[in-house]
């Protein structure tokens, strides 16, 4: 892996977590498909990284054609080949690994040609419509996009909006970071137009805007959500290793949590903080992104982790009993231990498995342990 490829992969990993980002996928006969692949649900992002620095001859047309061929045309060819191959298989391997990475049955592809070394020397096309839409980005624009759209859902939503509305649109500006600024200014939307014109340096102006700065500051607390995912995952791996029966269910929880947008994470953390900072022992909260997902937040003092997890698990069951017996329930328990914040995560998908035994266990927990008893009493009262 070159330094440029490693840089691009690290940006993706840090923004979207390693759950979704993979480096150096290979196809037939071990041939590298692209440099980075991101998989989230049925959405697949393919990234080809090319750092091309040519010796300038003084003939601009000759120099540009040489650079364009090696940096852009070769990337587009590689990306289209990767898409064709991945459309024919159900899984793939990574270079140096025998593990199969599963692909979704239905696939939506987004392609990015990341060209490094051309800014200030040659013009960067905004996109190429060649066997599908290919985004052309340089190191500045790609860094800006992953910085501002630092959740997998926000990132893919930008690519989808751009691909849907701008497939036949040309825009003028300094670079794609200005298009990003336009997108952010317009509340994560592009207008239905055929030509977009915006001031050069729009992104630089946006970063100085007092309202934008204030909004970024207000989102800082939401990064606690990111911390919970990483912290609980690392704790699980440290205690149980990577090959455990519970890993698959927890991975599903982390995937769902990581698909919440930055805006939704603000709401989620606000609700979690209300539990942490008040006398409320636990709260049920519906996912703002997934209508089949329920979150259970628990906070308090526990004798040990086993006790904390046991209460969390039982409360997850009761939440499903009260709200939706076919729901996927993600529980998050919080506690302070020796001035350190400790989190546990639990996951249960009750779809097609709910039975009379779970009904009885839930009623016992409600009546004897008083778990979400007020919720239950309100439901009975309103029947």
XYZ file of C-alpha atoms in Angstrom:
383
model
C 0.000 0.000 0.000
C 1.452 3.364 -1.030
C 1.454 6.381 1.296
C -1.346 7.959 -0.759
C -3.483 4.816 -0.548
C -2.826 4.542 3.188
C -3.772 8.213 3.652
C -7.062 7.717 1.785
C -7.879 4.526 3.693
C -7.119 6.142 7.063
C -9.442 9.044 6.239
C -12.241 6.596 5.426
C -11.537 4.423 8.459
C -11.443 7.357 10.864
C -14.620 8.891 9.432
C -16.690 5.751 8.843
C -15.031 3.195 11.171
C -13.222 0.087 10.027
C -16.597 -1.707 10.008
C -17.271 -0.327 6.542
C -13.837 0.376 5.005
C -11.526 -2.202 3.439
C -8.214 -1.759 1.672
C -6.867 -3.528 -1.431
C -9.781 -5.790 -2.475
C -8.755 -8.379 -5.043
C -10.580 -10.194 -7.829
C -9.649 -12.933 -10.285
C -6.083 -14.226 -10.061
C -5.368 -11.860 -7.181
C -5.756 -8.762 -9.342
C -6.348 -5.598 -7.303
C -9.848 -4.253 -7.943
C -9.311 -0.787 -6.467
C -7.546 0.754 -3.493
C -10.382 1.227 -0.989
C -13.888 -0.224 -0.875
C -16.610 0.975 1.509
C -19.698 -1.200 2.064
C -22.781 -0.027 3.932
C -25.996 -1.952 3.373
C -26.531 -2.136 -0.374
C -24.312 0.896 -1.042
C -20.751 0.264 -2.208
C -18.139 3.001 -2.699
C -15.111 2.160 -4.839
C -12.053 4.409 -4.564
C -9.070 4.396 -6.894
C -6.084 6.425 -5.687
C -3.500 7.703 -8.150
C -0.614 9.959 -7.165
C 0.932 11.090 -10.430
C 3.792 13.567 -10.641
C 5.085 13.879 -14.191
C 8.181 15.664 -15.398
C 6.922 18.817 -17.093
C 8.156 19.332 -20.658
C 6.954 22.899 -21.057
C 4.294 21.798 -23.543
C 1.068 22.138 -21.551
C -1.081 20.026 -23.877
C 1.404 17.165 -23.896
C 1.906 17.333 -20.124
C -1.824 17.466 -19.414
C -2.615 14.533 -21.703
C 0.090 12.416 -20.046
C -1.118 13.300 -16.565
C -4.809 12.875 -17.443
C -4.199 9.433 -18.940
C -2.300 8.121 -15.934
C -4.266 9.865 -13.184
C -7.854 9.911 -14.411
C -8.356 7.608 -17.380
C -6.538 4.706 -15.710
C -8.584 5.229 -12.519
C -11.874 5.271 -14.416
C -10.900 2.094 -16.249
C -9.981 0.387 -12.958
C -13.203 1.484 -11.230
C -15.435 0.317 -14.069
C -13.642 -3.032 -14.106
C -14.094 -3.398 -10.342
C -17.809 -2.648 -10.635
C -18.254 -5.221 -13.407
C -16.486 -7.915 -11.380
C -18.271 -7.205 -8.096
C -21.624 -7.341 -9.869
C -20.922 -10.995 -10.699
C -19.861 -12.261 -7.244
C -21.293 -12.527 -3.734
C -18.013 -11.953 -1.874
C -14.381 -10.984 -2.362
C -11.066 -11.217 -0.559
C -8.531 -8.632 0.537
C -4.900 -8.719 -0.474
C -2.977 -10.927 1.954
C -6.121 -12.355 3.578
C -8.189 -15.494 3.064
C -11.287 -14.077 4.762
C -14.332 -13.576 2.530
C -15.964 -10.141 2.659
C -19.664 -10.589 1.933
C -21.419 -8.350 -0.598
C -25.092 -7.348 -0.509
C -27.437 -9.033 -2.986
C -28.603 -5.682 -4.329
C -25.721 -3.314 -5.083
C -25.611 0.454 -5.584
C -22.175 1.586 -6.725
C -20.504 4.955 -6.224
C -17.093 5.464 -7.815
C -14.394 7.938 -6.803
C -11.184 8.588 -8.714
C -8.905 10.247 -6.166
C -6.129 11.996 -8.098
C -3.196 13.425 -6.183
C -0.489 15.722 -7.487
C -2.406 17.737 -10.074
C -3.807 20.674 -8.093
C -2.379 23.974 -9.314
C -0.969 22.293 -12.404
C -3.923 20.833 -14.293
C -7.714 21.297 -14.202
C -9.636 18.617 -12.293
C -12.884 17.497 -13.913
C -15.848 17.355 -11.530
C -16.952 13.974 -12.845
C -16.882 11.617 -15.798
C -19.926 9.910 -17.260
C -18.283 6.798 -18.610
C -20.056 3.478 -17.942
C -21.716 5.186 -15.012
C -20.938 8.231 -12.928
C -17.366 8.602 -11.663
C -16.554 11.311 -9.112
C -13.189 12.984 -9.682
C -11.640 14.372 -6.497
C -8.234 15.606 -5.442
C -6.612 15.402 -2.029
C -8.021 18.748 -0.861
C -11.635 18.080 -1.823
C -11.608 14.476 -0.553
C -10.158 15.553 2.779
C -12.799 18.307 3.082
C -15.672 15.944 2.282
C -14.629 13.259 4.766
C -14.052 15.975 7.389
C -17.500 17.574 7.032
C -19.480 14.418 6.203
C -17.855 12.139 8.746
C -20.496 9.454 9.049
C -21.041 6.736 6.478
C -24.651 7.812 5.894
C -23.812 11.503 5.436
C -20.973 10.641 3.050
C -23.032 8.309 0.866
C -26.012 10.700 0.911
C -23.753 13.374 -0.607
C -22.566 11.023 -3.349
C -26.139 9.899 -4.054
C -27.493 13.459 -4.168
C -24.666 14.513 -6.471
C -25.072 11.495 -8.734
C -28.861 11.871 -8.908
C -29.145 15.620 -9.437
C -25.831 16.614 -11.007
C -25.317 13.844 -13.549
C -25.967 16.357 -16.350
C -24.937 19.508 -14.499
C -21.700 21.470 -14.740
C -20.463 23.745 -12.002
C -17.784 26.381 -11.633
C -15.667 26.979 -8.567
C -12.239 26.359 -7.139
C -12.679 22.642 -6.466
C -15.185 20.108 -5.219
C -14.788 21.506 -1.718
C -16.723 24.546 -3.020
C -19.460 22.229 -4.292
C -19.504 20.652 -0.826
C -19.925 24.104 0.735
C -22.839 24.780 -1.628
C -24.394 21.473 -0.540
C -23.995 22.325 3.151
C -25.345 25.857 2.646
C -28.435 24.365 0.998
C -29.211 22.011 3.883
C -27.674 18.893 2.336
C -29.373 19.347 -1.029
C -28.553 20.274 -4.597
C -31.092 22.254 -6.648
C -32.609 20.953 -9.876
C -30.572 23.091 -12.266
C -28.411 22.519 -15.315
C -25.561 24.834 -14.330
C -24.262 25.896 -10.934
C -22.119 28.957 -10.403
C -20.632 29.834 -7.045
C -17.823 32.040 -5.828
C -14.343 30.611 -5.782
C -13.254 29.959 -2.215
C -16.797 29.257 -0.994
C -15.600 26.483 1.318
C -12.970 28.727 2.891
C -15.671 31.342 3.500
C -17.979 28.724 4.998
C -15.360 27.631 7.527
C -15.147 31.239 8.772
C -18.921 31.712 8.983
C -19.976 32.255 12.628
C -23.177 30.221 12.251
C -21.269 27.331 10.700
C -18.689 27.474 13.500
C -21.436 27.513 16.130
C -23.171 24.545 14.509
C -19.909 22.574 14.498
C -19.428 23.366 18.184
C -22.955 22.174 18.967
C -22.194 18.867 17.264
C -19.084 18.163 19.334
C -21.010 16.310 22.024
C -22.290 13.892 19.367
C -18.781 12.457 19.010
C -19.459 10.662 22.287
C -21.554 8.326 20.097
C -18.462 7.571 18.001
C -16.468 6.979 21.180
C -19.046 4.516 22.527
C -18.834 2.415 19.368
C -15.029 2.305 19.392
C -14.685 1.950 23.174
C -17.203 -0.870 23.574
C -15.851 -2.711 20.529
C -12.273 -2.521 21.813
C -13.400 -3.676 25.272
C -15.229 -6.648 23.793
C -12.240 -7.689 21.687
C -9.843 -7.274 24.634
C -11.967 -9.497 26.890
C -13.335 -12.053 24.442
C -11.138 -11.979 21.351
C -12.401 -11.736 17.802
C -13.935 -15.185 17.396
C -16.878 -15.361 19.765
C -20.549 -16.176 19.300
C -21.564 -12.786 20.671
C -19.412 -10.907 18.175
C -21.833 -11.165 15.245
C -24.712 -9.620 17.185
C -22.531 -6.846 18.591
C -21.133 -6.111 15.138
C -24.713 -5.654 13.964
C -25.299 -3.183 16.794
C -22.166 -1.233 15.900
C -23.166 -1.170 12.229
C -26.591 0.254 13.049
C -25.148 2.806 15.463
C -22.532 3.866 12.917
C -25.212 4.455 10.278
C -26.858 7.203 12.323
C -26.139 10.606 10.753
C -24.216 13.302 12.591
C -27.455 15.243 13.096
C -29.216 12.180 14.534
C -26.260 11.448 16.812
C -26.797 14.853 18.398
C -30.355 13.783 19.342
C -29.243 10.360 20.528
C -26.511 11.725 22.769
C -28.842 14.383 24.153
C -31.218 11.608 25.227
C -28.404 9.514 26.669
C -27.077 12.548 28.556
C -30.511 13.156 30.071
C -30.362 9.673 31.566
C -26.776 10.144 32.743
C -27.256 13.600 34.264
C -30.635 13.069 35.944
C -32.166 10.574 38.343
C -33.777 8.705 35.450
C -32.499 5.122 35.598
C -33.347 4.201 32.012
C -35.058 5.489 28.906
C -36.466 4.023 25.696
C -35.723 5.945 22.509
C -36.687 5.122 18.932
C -33.951 5.316 16.323
C -34.432 8.444 14.198
C -32.994 6.566 11.205
C -34.421 3.029 11.419
C -38.103 2.469 12.180
C -37.451 -1.079 13.417
C -34.705 -0.123 15.900
C -35.197 0.821 19.562
C -32.463 2.155 21.830
C -32.431 1.542 25.583
C -30.234 3.858 27.663
C -29.350 2.816 31.237
C -27.282 4.690 33.805
C -26.523 4.152 37.483
C -24.291 2.429 40.010
C -23.674 -1.299 39.664
C -21.670 -3.775 41.714
C -19.896 -5.138 38.652
C -20.099 -5.416 34.872
C -22.083 -8.653 35.056
C -24.821 -6.919 37.028
C -24.777 -3.931 34.667
C -25.111 -6.126 31.597
C -27.842 -8.249 33.171
C -30.042 -5.221 33.836
C -29.333 -3.886 30.345
C -30.292 -7.206 28.727
C -33.551 -7.469 30.691
C -34.495 -3.863 29.940
C -33.930 -4.497 26.216
C -36.419 -7.369 26.392
C -38.974 -5.234 28.260
C -38.587 -2.396 25.741
C -39.431 -4.770 22.900
C -42.395 -6.134 24.875
C -43.752 -2.617 25.386
C -42.973 -1.032 22.034
C -42.445 -3.551 19.257
C -42.017 -7.317 19.662
C -40.324 -7.601 16.272
C -37.836 -4.784 16.886
C -34.074 -4.831 16.990
C -33.082 -3.401 20.372
C -29.711 -1.830 21.121
C -28.936 -1.237 24.779
C -26.277 1.142 26.088
C -25.360 1.106 29.784
C -23.228 3.869 31.301
C -21.375 4.087 34.593
C -18.494 6.015 36.166
C -15.760 3.770 37.576
C -12.719 5.384 39.186
C -13.339 8.664 37.319
C -13.564 6.782 34.019
C -16.674 6.498 31.859
C -17.575 2.868 31.161
C -20.009 1.723 28.471
C -21.573 -1.620 27.645
C -23.549 -2.386 24.495
C -26.137 -5.136 24.036
C -28.084 -6.144 20.935
C -31.181 -8.314 20.422
C -33.250 -8.766 17.302
C -36.652 -10.098 18.355
C -38.093 -10.371 14.856
C -39.769 -13.792 14.406
C -38.534 -15.131 17.761
C -40.907 -13.523 20.268
C -42.911 -16.060 22.280
C -45.059 -16.523 25.401
C -41.999 -17.144 27.561
C -40.628 -13.695 26.688
C -44.044 -12.197 27.481
C -44.004 -13.780 30.940
C -40.383 -12.798 31.620
C -41.118 -9.208 30.602
C -44.130 -8.981 32.918
C -42.068 -10.345 35.813
C -39.372 -7.713 35.165
C -42.008 -4.970 35.022
C -43.908 -5.995 38.148
C -41.103 -7.296 40.360
C -38.106 -5.217 39.232
C -40.224 -2.247 38.102
C -38.315 -1.978 34.825
C -40.184 0.607 32.693
C -43.238 0.152 34.924
C -44.439 3.710 34.279
C -44.382 3.010 30.537
C -46.384 -0.151 31.108
C -48.927 1.578 33.358
C -49.476 4.331 30.764
C -50.039 1.752 28.037
C -52.582 -0.144 30.181
C -54.328 3.110 31.108
C -54.697 4.176 27.468
C -56.129 0.885 26.250
